[in-house]
Amino acid sequence: MNNKNLKQTFRKSLAAIAITSILATAPVYASNTSGQIVGETIISNGAIIGQVEVTIINSATGLTRQVTSNEDGKFRFPLLPSGTYNIYATKDGYSIAEQEGVNVGVGDKTNLEMIMNIEGIETIEIRGSSVALLDTTSTTSSLEINAEEIARLPVSRDISSVAALAPGVNKGDNAFGNLVSFGGSSVAENTYYVNGLNVTNARNAVGFSRIPFDMYDDVSILTGGYSAEFGRSTGGVISATTKKGDKEFKGGLNVVYRPDSLRENAPNVYRTAEGVDKFVNQYLQYNEGVIQDRTDVNLWASGELIEDKVFFYGMYNPIFQTRENTGNWTYSTNETDDAFYGGKLDWYIDDDQTLELTFFSDERTEEVTIEAYDPINNVKGQYINNNIFHAEYGRVVQPKFGSSTGVYDVEKGGLSFAAKYGYIINDDLNVSVMYGQTNSKQNTKPVTNADLSVITDRSTGRRLQGPITTGVQIQDDTREQLRIDFDYYLGDHELRFGLDYEIITVDDLSDPSGDGSYSYSFDTGVLFDYLETGEGLEVADSDLVRQTIFENSGVFETESMALYIQDKWEVADNVTLNLGLRYDQFNNKNAEGDSYVKMTDQIAPRLGIAWDPTGNGDMKVTASYGRFFLPIATNTNVRLAGRERFQIIDYTFTGIDPTTLVPEGLELDRVTTFNDGSVKDTKQLLDSSIEAMQQDEFQVAFSQSFLDDFTWGAKVTYRDLITGIEDVTVDHALAKAAEAQGIECTTCYGNYYVVTNPGSDVTMWADPDGDGPGEFQKWKLPSEDLGYPDMERKYIAWDFTIERPWQDDWSLRASYTWSHSWGNYEGSVNSDIGQFDSGITQSFDFPGLVDNSAGNLPNDKRHQLKLSGAYAITDELTVGFNSSLMSGRPKNCMGFHPSNTVPPGYGPTAFYCLEVDPESDDMENPDYISVPSPRGSHGTTKNTFVLDLNLKYNTTIAGVETHASIDVFNILNKSTPSRYNPTGQAFDPNTLQPIQNPDFGLPVSYQRPRYVQFTLGLKY
């Protein structure tokens, strides 16, 4: 190889590679907080030379390692902390070869050629930053992005917004908060890692632990094709690392301010004239008067504790925030003054051993005040009165008795930590061991009226007395984790294998305040008059008060264990096979510690092939297949296998206590018991033939570098949900089976919820006649009697990407995705009604709820166009942009099921809609009929366009590095509705007869309005 070719080869290795390409990244591992350098030693004519001593030195920490290339000239440095390295190669008779400024990121495999020259012959000295070549051996689809690149872009300061930069990833329904959907899956099917620690919500997988944005260093978003090391996910994986210390002591302050004065509100939603006539209030949604003022202060320091051995990074993040929200009839205020703290310690025990410690606390308490609010007259009060029962227009009253004003505390988060030990045993074998624990709570505790019973008016649902919450809710969750990962290099094989073990423990308590809740059924007008004046209450013999008691308690465990092996086999110079296998088992336990769901032998193959057609590392064709399993959420343990007591008790009464509003002179009328507080037999809760939720994924991709500094790619993805899990009612099928044996099912009235694979036969245990002659025995209920269809969820997508990484003062990333997601099951949550009871949503509770449910699913957004980039106007001034144009989501019309197969308590949530009966005698006051309304048959929401801009200025003042920036999100203040009211059926408040809902199709949420963010940072 002559000098000219050498220069061209090295230039390509720097410019033609985009390590952040969605189609062209190195493999990322769940336990990874490190990368690796691999390469070969050659002489200037291209011939291989072995037995060369290669040394690397981390320029920030001084970490030094040394290996000798083998006979084929190959060498490897595994388990390298991310950072910049200088590499030197020496051999007797040859000049020293060196490459300086080689960057190694988390999960990166940086490929190098160390070119040796015979002493005395003119040489080329290669220096400068080295970017990893296109990894032509990987079949994983991912986006890799570091803190420097994120800082150049106007990206909202949360990990979900970073993930949304990747093709095929879009924001989920805002009912679940700021979460994302990967490849058509629900928002509760993703996993989140920080420094190898699984920080996903342990109870229902809806969300993750909160870490300040400024603490992140690298973020990897895995969208598909990931290896056998990853499991317990049928969506995507987000793996992030935090910043760390080095030899230089540093510190800084970063202040981020979002002023309320520069923030816009979403539009008010006004009812139609018919809606105002029926429901009085002109607002369906009142969005004015919202106050959101926030200041984040990030104080950090890093440096060396013991020379060349121990390094630290720490952050303290107090948040000063005001949140006041004026709703349709409520005014809420949220206050918090707790701070995040966290850090990382790195101990380089010796050249072959490392120890990493990560810890953080996102524990905090929010005080929430809820008050009644009249938006018309801008009046706060204690409860709301409206003119359905009074002549005066809707107003907030100040009652003589009762109070609906409430204050409650919400305790969130907890302390989490992880310790990871890495050991390079020899040139061919290394191991890492990680133990960690995450703790998180979501406790709700009433402050005002905490000991009083909740009193409501049954007709209007107005809360008249008691705490603003129904009582104390304790959710204290812990996830213990152990990972052991080995890497073994055997010839052309790179083997990775290990153990992935977790125990989730949730402590749950639902304790009602007072004696539970009471609701009155007598005339509402009389009740409201009494509360205002203290006079005029007369109780008739037919008047009833209903007491509802719901309480639950227990400590629940879910144990998950997996073994995996992944082989990266270079079968030829330009062909690599990725062959993986994962074995999973899941064990969910009830409140008494007994297993009620135990699944073993979950075998998940992960297969892929990568081909470099040119052999130059500038082109790649890949294909992959994988099976992925999702365990039953621990939330299901709590809901189905706890000590739940749920009773509704009706009484006659003689009066009302004027202070507490609790009924007096009670006489029992009727008791309905749904659960009596005992733990159900596990055999009654579970279909013994159940299979785990599983999904298959197929991907074919192509990527290529061109013009030295661009890459482009195309990818097709197909996902198919093979088996899903939900709870279903089996009463109707059990009654039929019992009748065939001459047994009357006296307990079949919505009492039998069984966790199963809908569409399959159910095998369970039951005693249908309770105390009758029948016995507690096994029953096999055929699918045709149960009446549930197979679960279906399919997804297909084409992704097209083009990218230019940051170089010569500018960068660009663009992607277009065409996708289609369809079926009858969204996944672990239900966006149609905003339900996040993972694994036990109401989607398959009754066969009638599944009628007409097949169609385009909530996360089906057919077209997605994303464009982002940055440009350095000067050395100090940089401008960035981030934009997206996205299709709307499917729209539904939902109502009550026309038959009596779905209890009325489920509300208008079936896929039926009311239409005028053409045979009505009076068309001015027509009759209505319920007609099928298939999922997604009412079009889609409008396309959503967002444009974000930022301007960043960097300078040095008195030796202190300083930066200031302004970010404007949704600069055009687009206000496209993101969700419309799907409820097509309502009841006339005057006649209580079913009518077409005049609020149907009105917006109920919008894209986030414009807001402005100022950032000032100091670093010394």
Tab-separated table of C-alpha atoms in Angstrom, residues 647-779:
chain	number	residue	atom	x	y	z
A	647	GLN	CA	-68.015	-4.377	49.128
A	648	ILE	CA	-70.989	-2.185	48.250
A	649	ILE	CA	-73.498	-1.859	51.099
A	650	ASP	CA	-76.869	-0.089	50.823
A	651	TYR	CA	-78.635	1.315	53.904
A	652	THR	CA	-81.762	3.227	54.752
A	653	PHE	CA	-81.023	6.160	57.059
A	654	THR	CA	-82.775	8.794	59.123
A	655	GLY	CA	-80.452	11.798	58.927
A	656	ILE	CA	-77.031	13.301	58.220
A	657	ASP	CA	-74.401	14.420	60.706
A	658	PRO	CA	-74.026	18.181	60.046
A	659	THR	CA	-70.256	18.086	60.595
A	660	THR	CA	-69.038	14.930	58.879
A	661	LEU	CA	-72.083	14.432	56.571
A	662	VAL	CA	-71.984	10.734	57.532
A	663	PRO	CA	-75.455	9.147	57.541
A	664	GLU	CA	-77.201	8.483	60.851
A	665	GLY	CA	-79.737	5.884	61.830
A	666	LEU	CA	-78.415	3.245	59.451
A	667	GLU	CA	-80.360	0.065	58.746
A	668	LEU	CA	-78.931	-2.556	56.423
A	669	ASP	CA	-80.712	-2.997	53.106
A	670	ARG	CA	-78.321	-5.041	50.908
A	671	VAL	CA	-74.681	-6.161	50.749
A	672	THR	CA	-72.830	-6.959	47.532
A	673	THR	CA	-69.414	-8.556	48.074
A	674	PHE	CA	-67.011	-8.760	45.139
A	675	ASN	CA	-63.964	-9.712	47.229
A	676	ASP	CA	-64.010	-10.522	50.934
A	677	GLY	CA	-60.398	-9.690	51.854
A	678	SER	CA	-59.037	-13.212	51.599
A	679	VAL	CA	-56.370	-14.284	49.139
A	680	LYS	CA	-57.937	-16.345	46.362
A	681	ASP	CA	-56.677	-19.788	45.558
A	682	THR	CA	-54.024	-19.331	42.877
A	683	LYS	CA	-55.589	-22.076	40.758
A	684	GLN	CA	-58.740	-19.975	40.457
A	685	LEU	CA	-56.881	-16.963	39.095
A	686	LEU	CA	-54.850	-18.502	36.316
A	687	ASP	CA	-55.325	-20.555	33.208
A	688	SER	CA	-52.944	-23.429	33.936
A	689	SER	CA	-52.197	-23.783	30.207
A	690	ILE	CA	-51.166	-20.138	29.812
A	691	GLU	CA	-48.187	-19.166	27.647
A	692	ALA	CA	-46.008	-16.080	28.012
A	693	MET	CA	-46.613	-12.949	25.974
A	694	GLN	CA	-44.290	-13.184	22.983
A	695	GLN	CA	-43.561	-11.340	19.781
A	696	ASP	CA	-41.577	-12.133	16.651
A	697	GLU	CA	-39.572	-9.517	14.787
A	698	PHE	CA	-38.008	-9.601	11.316
A	699	GLN	CA	-35.708	-6.916	9.918
A	700	VAL	CA	-33.821	-6.405	6.666
A	701	ALA	CA	-31.568	-3.340	6.363
A	702	PHE	CA	-29.044	-1.678	4.113
A	703	SER	CA	-26.622	1.157	4.928
A	704	GLN	CA	-23.816	2.876	3.068
A	705	SER	CA	-21.424	5.750	3.529
A	706	PHE	CA	-20.918	8.220	0.683
A	707	LEU	CA	-19.226	11.538	-0.034
A	708	ASP	CA	-16.772	10.703	2.752
A	709	ASP	CA	-18.979	12.120	5.506
A	710	PHE	CA	-22.580	10.975	4.859
A	711	THR	CA	-24.409	7.725	5.463
A	712	TRP	CA	-27.794	6.645	4.215
A	713	GLY	CA	-29.857	3.579	4.891
A	714	ALA	CA	-33.134	1.752	4.420
A	715	LYS	CA	-34.777	-0.793	6.670
A	716	VAL	CA	-37.973	-2.846	6.692
A	717	THR	CA	-39.382	-4.171	9.969
A	718	TYR	CA	-42.205	-6.610	10.618
A	719	ARG	CA	-43.471	-7.428	14.103
A	720	ASP	CA	-46.137	-9.970	14.977
A	721	LEU	CA	-47.603	-10.554	18.441
A	722	ILE	CA	-47.721	-14.345	18.722
A	723	THR	CA	-49.367	-14.580	22.139
A	724	GLY	CA	-50.788	-11.972	24.488
A	725	ILE	CA	-51.935	-12.070	28.098
A	726	GLU	CA	-54.940	-10.412	29.703
A	727	ASP	CA	-57.546	-11.140	32.337
A	728	VAL	CA	-60.946	-12.258	31.064
A	729	THR	CA	-64.265	-13.133	32.679
A	730	VAL	CA	-65.260	-16.767	32.275
A	731	ASP	CA	-68.585	-16.796	34.160
A	732	HIS	CA	-70.703	-17.426	31.067
A	733	ALA	CA	-68.582	-20.382	29.940
A	734	LEU	CA	-68.277	-21.750	33.473
A	735	ALA	CA	-72.070	-21.596	33.924
A	736	LYS	CA	-72.534	-23.587	30.726
A	737	ALA	CA	-69.963	-26.189	31.748
A	738	ALA	CA	-71.494	-26.494	35.218
A	739	GLU	CA	-75.015	-26.818	33.796
A	740	ALA	CA	-73.795	-29.723	31.639
A	741	GLN	CA	-72.928	-31.500	34.909
A	742	GLY	CA	-76.220	-30.586	36.572
A	743	ILE	CA	-74.681	-27.850	38.755
A	744	GLU	CA	-76.179	-24.386	39.082
A	745	CYS	CA	-73.495	-21.696	38.977
A	746	THR	CA	-74.671	-19.428	41.765
A	747	THR	CA	-71.383	-17.484	41.813
A	748	CYS	CA	-71.259	-16.619	38.091
A	749	TYR	CA	-72.013	-12.906	38.181
A	750	GLY	CA	-68.755	-11.272	37.100
A	751	ASN	CA	-66.760	-12.943	39.837
A	752	TYR	CA	-64.365	-15.058	37.780
A	753	TYR	CA	-61.508	-13.079	36.244
A	754	VAL	CA	-58.814	-15.414	34.946
A	755	VAL	CA	-55.417	-14.496	33.482
A	756	THR	CA	-55.074	-16.285	30.156
A	757	ASN	CA	-54.192	-16.060	26.486
A	758	PRO	CA	-57.432	-14.739	24.969
A	759	GLY	CA	-58.659	-16.888	22.119
A	760	SER	CA	-57.484	-20.141	23.697
A	761	ASP	CA	-59.127	-22.725	25.938
A	762	VAL	CA	-59.000	-21.981	29.666
A	763	THR	CA	-58.161	-24.533	32.342
A	764	MET	CA	-58.935	-23.297	35.846
A	765	TRP	CA	-60.353	-24.346	39.202
A	766	ALA	CA	-63.671	-23.179	40.628
A	767	ASP	CA	-66.588	-24.091	42.878
A	768	PRO	CA	-69.494	-22.778	40.781
A	769	ASP	CA	-72.249	-23.249	43.363
A	770	GLY	CA	-70.319	-21.960	46.357
A	771	ASP	CA	-71.642	-23.848	49.382
A	772	GLY	CA	-73.767	-26.172	47.249
A	773	PRO	CA	-73.123	-29.824	46.486
A	774	GLY	CA	-70.542	-29.026	43.807
A	775	GLU	CA	-66.839	-29.198	44.639
A	776	PHE	CA	-63.815	-27.011	44.026
A	777	GLN	CA	-62.522	-28.740	40.929
A	778	LYS	CA	-60.737	-28.319	37.624
A	779	TRP	CA	-62.695	-27.019	34.647
